[in-house]
PDB file of C-alpha atoms and ligand atoms in Angstrom:
ATOM      1  CA  UNK A   1      56.757-101.093 138.778  1.00  0.00           C
ATOM      2  CA  UNK A   2      57.930-103.179 135.830  1.00  0.00           C
ATOM      3  CA  UNK A   3      61.428-102.492 134.520  1.00  0.00           C
ATOM      4  CA  UNK A   4      63.180-104.068 131.562  1.00  0.00           C
ATOM      5  CA  UNK A   5      66.941-104.361 131.260  1.00  0.00           C
ATOM      6  CA  UNK A   6      68.857-105.559 128.231  1.00  0.00           C
ATOM      7  CA  UNK A   7      71.784-107.696 129.345  1.00  0.00           C
ATOM      8  CA  UNK A   8      75.121-107.111 127.629  1.00  0.00           C
ATOM      9  CA  UNK A   9      78.719-108.189 128.006  1.00  0.00           C
ATOM     10  CA  UNK A  10      79.490-107.558 131.704  1.00  0.00           C
ATOM     11  CA  UNK A  11      76.084-108.824 132.869  1.00  0.00           C
ATOM     12  CA  UNK A  12      77.229-112.457 133.080  1.00  0.00           C
ATOM     13  CA  UNK A  13      76.201-112.785 136.718  1.00  0.00           C
ATOM     14  CA  UNK A  14      72.631-111.675 136.002  1.00  0.00           C
ATOM     15  CA  UNK A  15      72.476-113.930 132.964  1.00  0.00           C
ATOM     16  CA  UNK A  16      73.822-116.856 135.008  1.00  0.00           C
ATOM     17  CA  UNK A  17      70.988-116.290 137.515  1.00  0.00           C
ATOM     18  CA  UNK A  18      68.480-116.554 134.667  1.00  0.00           C
ATOM     19  CA  UNK A  19      70.059-119.769 133.412  1.00  0.00           C
ATOM     20  CA  UNK A  20      70.020-121.215 136.946  1.00  0.00           C
ATOM     21  CA  UNK A  21      66.328-120.470 137.406  1.00  0.00           C
ATOM     22  CA  UNK A  22      65.134-121.774 134.064  1.00  0.00           C
ATOM     23  CA  UNK A  23      67.722-124.486 133.236  1.00  0.00           C
ATOM     24  CA  UNK A  24      68.945-125.788 136.617  1.00  0.00           C
ATOM     25  CA  UNK A  25      71.332-128.170 134.833  1.00  0.00           C
ATOM     26  CA  UNK A  26      72.522-125.519 132.378  1.00  0.00           C
ATOM     27  CA  UNK A  27      75.617-123.337 132.236  1.00  0.00           C
ATOM     28  CA  UNK A  28      75.668-119.826 130.790  1.00  0.00           C
ATOM     29  CA  UNK A  29      77.140-119.566 127.315  1.00  0.00           C
ATOM     30  CA  UNK A  30      78.540-116.072 127.682  1.00  0.00           C
ATOM     31  CA  UNK A  31      79.089-115.778 123.917  1.00  0.00           C
ATOM     32  CA  UNK A  32      75.355-115.007 123.841  1.00  0.00           C
ATOM     33  CA  UNK A  33      75.978-111.723 125.645  1.00  0.00           C
ATOM     34  CA  UNK A  34      78.786-110.656 123.331  1.00  0.00           C
ATOM     35  CA  UNK A  35      76.834-110.534 120.083  1.00  0.00           C
ATOM     36  CA  UNK A  36      75.150-107.194 119.503  1.00  0.00           C
ATOM     37  CA  UNK A  37      72.465-108.904 117.411  1.00  0.00           C
ATOM     38  CA  UNK A  38      71.377-111.176 120.272  1.00  0.00           C
ATOM     39  CA  UNK A  39      68.851-109.679 122.647  1.00  0.00           C
ATOM     40  CA  UNK A  40      68.482-110.918 126.200  1.00  0.00           C
ATOM     41  CA  UNK A  41      65.916-108.813 128.050  1.00  0.00           C
ATOM     42  CA  UNK A  42      65.316-109.294 131.774  1.00  0.00           C
ATOM     43  CA  UNK A  43      62.227-107.972 133.533  1.00  0.00           C
ATOM     44  CA  UNK A  44      61.958-106.893 137.131  1.00  0.00           C
ATOM     45  CA  UNK A  45      58.825-106.254 139.152  1.00  0.00           C
ATOM     46  CA  UNK A  46      59.525-103.775 141.936  1.00  0.00           C
ATOM     47  CA  UNK A  47      63.190-104.673 141.697  1.00  0.00           C
ATOM     48  CA  UNK A  48      62.749-108.460 141.764  1.00  0.00           C
ATOM     49  CA  UNK A  49      63.659-110.557 138.735  1.00  0.00           C
ATOM     50  CA  UNK A  50      60.430-111.826 137.160  1.00  0.00           C
ATOM     51  CA  UNK A  51      61.135-113.123 133.669  1.00  0.00           C
ATOM     52  CA  UNK A  52      63.140-112.864 130.487  1.00  0.00           C
ATOM     53  CA  UNK A  53      62.974-112.902 126.721  1.00  0.00           C
ATOM     54  CA  UNK A  54      65.613-113.932 124.193  1.00  0.00           C
ATOM     55  CA  UNK A  55      65.715-113.034 120.496  1.00  0.00           C
ATOM     56  CA  UNK A  56      68.107-113.107 117.540  1.00  0.00           C
ATOM     57  CA  UNK A  57      68.371-110.532 114.781  1.00  0.00           C
ATOM     58  CA  UNK A  58      68.864-112.270 111.434  1.00  0.00           C
ATOM     59  CA  UNK A  59      70.187-110.901 108.163  1.00  0.00           C
ATOM     60  CA  UNK A  60      68.023-111.325 105.091  1.00  0.00           C
ATOM     61  CA  UNK A  61      69.377-112.336 101.724  1.00  0.00           C
ATOM     62  CA  UNK A  62      67.178-110.150  99.554  1.00  0.00           C
ATOM     63  CA  UNK A  63      67.026-106.903 101.500  1.00  0.00           C
ATOM     64  CA  UNK A  64      69.010-105.007 104.058  1.00  0.00           C
ATOM     65  CA  UNK A  65      66.252-104.884 106.655  1.00  0.00           C
ATOM     66  CA  UNK A  66      66.845-107.699 109.163  1.00  0.00           C
ATOM     67  CA  UNK A  67      64.294-110.077 110.703  1.00  0.00           C
ATOM     68  CA  UNK A  68      63.895-110.793 114.396  1.00  0.00           C
ATOM     69  CA  UNK A  69      63.568-114.373 115.577  1.00  0.00           C
ATOM     70  CA  UNK A  70      61.841-114.023 118.937  1.00  0.00           C
ATOM     71  CA  UNK A  71      63.080-117.304 120.343  1.00  0.00           C
ATOM     72  CA  UNK A  72      61.749-117.547 123.898  1.00  0.00           C
ATOM     73  CA  UNK A  73      59.922-115.824 126.717  1.00  0.00           C
ATOM     74  CA  UNK A  74      59.427-117.034 130.274  1.00  0.00           C
ATOM     75  CA  UNK A  75      57.856-115.349 133.255  1.00  0.00           C
ATOM     76  CA  UNK A  76      58.253-116.969 136.689  1.00  0.00           C
ATOM     77  CA  UNK A  77      54.911-118.521 137.771  1.00  0.00           C
ATOM     78  CA  UNK A  78      54.391-116.141 140.688  1.00  0.00           C
ATOM     79  CA  UNK A  79      54.723-113.113 138.377  1.00  0.00           C
ATOM     80  CA  UNK A  80      52.445-114.218 135.577  1.00  0.00           C
ATOM     81  CA  UNK A  81      49.304-112.364 134.410  1.00  0.00           C
ATOM     82  CA  UNK A  82      50.604-109.033 135.612  1.00  0.00           C
ATOM     83  CA  UNK A  83      51.611-107.620 132.260  1.00  0.00           C
ATOM     84  CA  UNK A  84      55.277-108.635 132.352  1.00  0.00           C
ATOM     85  CA  UNK A  85      55.156-110.679 129.152  1.00  0.00           C
ATOM     86  CA  UNK A  86      53.557-107.757 127.361  1.00  0.00           C
ATOM     87  CA  UNK A  87      56.186-105.323 128.619  1.00  0.00           C
ATOM     88  CA  UNK A  88      59.024-107.587 127.478  1.00  0.00           C
ATOM     89  CA  UNK A  89      57.509-107.798 124.002  1.00  0.00           C
ATOM     90  CA  UNK A  90      56.853-104.062 123.907  1.00  0.00           C
ATOM     91  CA  UNK A  91      60.565-103.484 124.523  1.00  0.00           C
ATOM     92  CA  UNK A  92      61.544-106.001 121.836  1.00  0.00           C
ATOM     93  CA  UNK A  93      59.203-104.265 119.400  1.00  0.00           C
ATOM     94  CA  UNK A  94      60.839-100.939 120.260  1.00  0.00           C
ATOM     95  CA  UNK A  95      64.227-102.484 119.458  1.00  0.00           C
ATOM     96  CA  UNK A  96      62.810-103.789 116.150  1.00  0.00           C
ATOM     97  CA  UNK A  97      61.756-100.259 115.224  1.00  0.00           C
ATOM     98  CA  UNK A  98      65.193 -98.903 116.149  1.00  0.00           C
ATOM     99  CA  UNK A  99      66.899-101.608 114.093  1.00  0.00           C
ATOM    100  CA  UNK A 100      64.593-101.194 111.111  1.00  0.00           C
ATOM    101  CA  UNK A 101      63.480-104.828 111.403  1.00  0.00           C
ATOM    102  CA  UNK A 102      61.114-105.865 108.608  1.00  0.00           C
ATOM    103  CA  UNK A 103      59.337-108.615 110.542  1.00  0.00           C
ATOM    104  CA  UNK A 104      59.548-110.534 113.754  1.00  0.00           C
ATOM    105  CA  UNK A 105      58.362-114.081 114.268  1.00  0.00           C
ATOM    106  CA  UNK A 106      57.767-116.419 117.179  1.00  0.00           C
ATOM    107  CA  UNK A 107      56.698-120.061 117.422  1.00  0.00           C
ATOM    108  CA  UNK A 108      54.315-121.594 119.907  1.00  0.00           C
ATOM    109  CA  UNK A 109      51.809-124.414 120.371  1.00  0.00           C
ATOM    110  CA  UNK A 110      48.112-123.963 119.930  1.00  0.00           C
ATOM    111  CA  UNK A 111      47.512-125.519 123.362  1.00  0.00           C
ATOM    112  CA  UNK A 112      49.637-122.848 125.032  1.00  0.00           C
ATOM    113  CA  UNK A 113      46.743-120.562 125.804  1.00  0.00           C
ATOM    114  CA  UNK A 114      48.811-117.995 127.674  1.00  0.00           C
ATOM    115  CA  UNK A 115      51.352-117.667 124.847  1.00  0.00           C
ATOM    116  CA  UNK A 116      48.655-117.572 122.151  1.00  0.00           C
ATOM    117  CA  UNK A 117      46.876-114.781 123.981  1.00  0.00           C
ATOM    118  CA  UNK A 118      50.091-112.883 124.713  1.00  0.00           C
ATOM    119  CA  UNK A 119      51.223-112.923 121.076  1.00  0.00           C
ATOM    120  CA  UNK A 120      47.800-111.935 119.772  1.00  0.00           C
ATOM    121  CA  UNK A 121      47.417-109.227 122.340  1.00  0.00           C
ATOM    122  CA  UNK A 122      50.798-107.704 121.375  1.00  0.00           C
ATOM    123  CA  UNK A 123      49.936-107.533 117.678  1.00  0.00           C
ATOM    124  CA  UNK A 124      51.205-110.874 116.376  1.00  0.00           C
ATOM    125  CA  UNK A 125      49.249-112.230 113.402  1.00  0.00           C
ATOM    126  CA  UNK A 126      48.863-115.899 112.615  1.00  0.00           C
ATOM    127  CA  UNK A 127      49.326-115.520 108.868  1.00  0.00           C
ATOM    128  CA  UNK A 128      49.971-119.121 107.802  1.00  0.00           C
ATOM    129  CA  UNK A 129      47.900-121.345 110.105  1.00  0.00           C
ATOM    130  CA  UNK A 130      49.082-124.559 108.441  1.00  0.00           C
ATOM    131  CA  UNK A 131      52.797-123.869 109.129  1.00  0.00           C
ATOM    132  CA  UNK A 132      54.526-126.846 110.720  1.00  0.00           C
ATOM    133  CA  UNK A 133      57.836-126.881 112.571  1.00  0.00           C
ATOM    134  CA  UNK A 134      60.431-129.573 111.738  1.00  0.00           C
ATOM    135  CA  UNK A 135      63.409-130.028 114.023  1.00  0.00           C
ATOM    136  CA  UNK A 136      66.664-131.729 112.999  1.00  0.00           C
ATOM    137  CA  UNK A 137      68.029-132.557 116.374  1.00  0.00           C
ATOM    138  CA  UNK A 138      71.063-134.762 116.562  1.00  0.00           C
ATOM    139  CA  UNK A 139      72.392-134.431 113.046  1.00  0.00           C
ATOM    140  CA  UNK A 140      72.235-130.599 112.888  1.00  0.00           C
TER     141      UNK A 140
HETATM  142  C1  LIG B 201      53.311-117.035 128.188  1.00  0.00           C
HETATM  143  C2  LIG B 201      53.829-116.167 129.338  1.00  0.00           C
HETATM  144  C3  LIG B 201      55.221-115.657 128.988  1.00  0.00           C
HETATM  145  C4  LIG B 201      52.867-114.980 129.533  1.00  0.00           C
HETATM  146  O1  LIG B 201      53.467-114.045 130.405  1.00  0.00           O
HETATM  147  P1  LIG B 201      52.604-113.097 131.353  1.00  0.00           P
HETATM  148  O2  LIG B 201      53.522-112.131 131.984  1.00  0.00           O
HETATM  149  O3  LIG B 201      51.757-113.912 132.267  1.00  0.00           O
HETATM  150  O4  LIG B 201      51.645-112.350 130.288  1.00  0.00           O
HETATM  151  P2  LIG B 201      50.858-110.994 130.500  1.00  0.00           P
HETATM  152  O5  LIG B 201      50.485-110.828 131.939  1.00  0.00           O
HETATM  153  O6  LIG B 201      51.604-109.892 129.859  1.00  0.00           O
HETATM  154  O7  LIG B 201      49.502-111.297 129.705  1.00  0.00           O
HETATM  155  C5  LIG B 201      49.394-111.093 128.293  1.00  0.00           C
HETATM  156  C6  LIG B 201      48.009-111.531 127.836  1.00  0.00           C
HETATM  157  O8  LIG B 201      47.885-112.963 127.929  1.00  0.00           O
HETATM  158  C7  LIG B 201      46.823-113.317 128.809  1.00  0.00           C
HETATM  159  N1  LIG B 201      47.233-114.474 129.587  1.00  0.00           N
HETATM  160  C8  LIG B 201      48.353-114.619 130.327  1.00  0.00           C
HETATM  161  N2  LIG B 201      48.371-115.825 130.901  1.00  0.00           N
HETATM  162  C9  LIG B 201      47.243-116.447 130.520  1.00  0.00           C
HETATM  163  C10 LIG B 201      46.685-117.727 130.796  1.00  0.00           C
HETATM  164  N3  LIG B 201      47.317-118.600 131.607  1.00  0.00           N
HETATM  165  N4  LIG B 201      45.517-118.051 130.218  1.00  0.00           N
HETATM  166  C11 LIG B 201      44.865-117.186 129.389  1.00  0.00           C
HETATM  167  N5  LIG B 201      45.348-115.946 129.089  1.00  0.00           N
HETATM  168  C12 LIG B 201      46.510-115.589 129.669  1.00  0.00           C
HETATM  169  C13 LIG B 201      46.604-112.109 129.688  1.00  0.00           C
HETATM  170  O9  LIG B 201      45.313-112.065 130.229  1.00  0.00           O
HETATM  171  C14 LIG B 201      46.863-110.988 128.701  1.00  0.00           C
HETATM  172  O10 LIG B 201      45.742-110.874 127.842  1.00  0.00           O
HETATM  173  P3  LIG B 201      45.143-109.454 127.393  1.00  0.00           P
HETATM  174  O11 LIG B 201      46.307-108.659 126.833  1.00  0.00           O
HETATM  175  O12 LIG B 201      44.165-109.799 126.353  1.00  0.00           O
HETATM  176  O13 LIG B 201      44.613-108.833 128.627  1.00  0.00           O
HETATM  177  C15 LIG B 201      53.857-116.959 130.674  1.00  0.00           C
HETATM  178  O14 LIG B 201      52.596-117.574 130.882  1.00  0.00           O
HETATM  179  C16 LIG B 201      54.936-118.017 130.742  1.00  0.00           C
HETATM  180  O15 LIG B 201      56.090-117.745 131.098  1.00  0.00           O
HETATM  181  N6  LIG B 201      54.585-119.285 130.397  1.00  0.00           N
HETATM  182  C17 LIG B 201      55.555-120.395 130.444  1.00  0.00           C
HETATM  183  C18 LIG B 201      56.575-120.282 129.344  1.00  0.00           C
HETATM  184  C19 LIG B 201      55.939-120.244 127.972  1.00  0.00           C
HETATM  185  O16 LIG B 201      54.995-120.988 127.685  1.00  0.00           O
HETATM  186  N7  LIG B 201      56.492-119.380 127.108  1.00  0.00           N
HETATM  187  C20 LIG B 201      56.015-119.228 125.744  1.00  0.00           C
HETATM  188  C21 LIG B 201      56.614-120.293 124.907  1.00  0.00           C
HETATM  189  S1  LIG B 201      56.108-120.133 123.215  1.00  0.00           S
END
């Protein structure tokens, strides 16, 4: 059975476990759990941690409906292709409906076949195929 849990303030230990598994050199920034507009969703398959998703709700300048920046999703290799990614996104979409989110967006690479398929299969539309991502790394 797949279960999804949103981590909040007080779930630092669970969040630290996620950080350890995916960023072995990293250290949990527990501020991330304190903001109500940050969403850290953990998925469990039959009680075992299997993957997570992280997203930020963003205010818009021209309307009061926020946007959702779906920042990352990772499923542990041994749990992939069992519907966990889809369940995580389904829960994030439910949150978007609750929060009256106008649109959600996510970035990926064309070569990432699994991600491309996951996003398409959960209703994502590639509306501007020539979009390019620029990153300002050290100076930002
Ligand atoms: C992308 C990722 C999150 C998918 O998670 P998952 O739990 O395996 O996905 P699901 O089992 O819910 O599958 C969703 C859909 O994608 C398809 N899919 C999953 N992995 C696939 C693969 N390796 N190749 C082709 N299709 C794949 C499934 O068949 C399913 O398609 P369907 O709905 O048409 O039947 C997972 O592969 C992962 O963690 N990858 C490494 C991290 C990553 O690349 N994250 C995305 C960064 S943008």
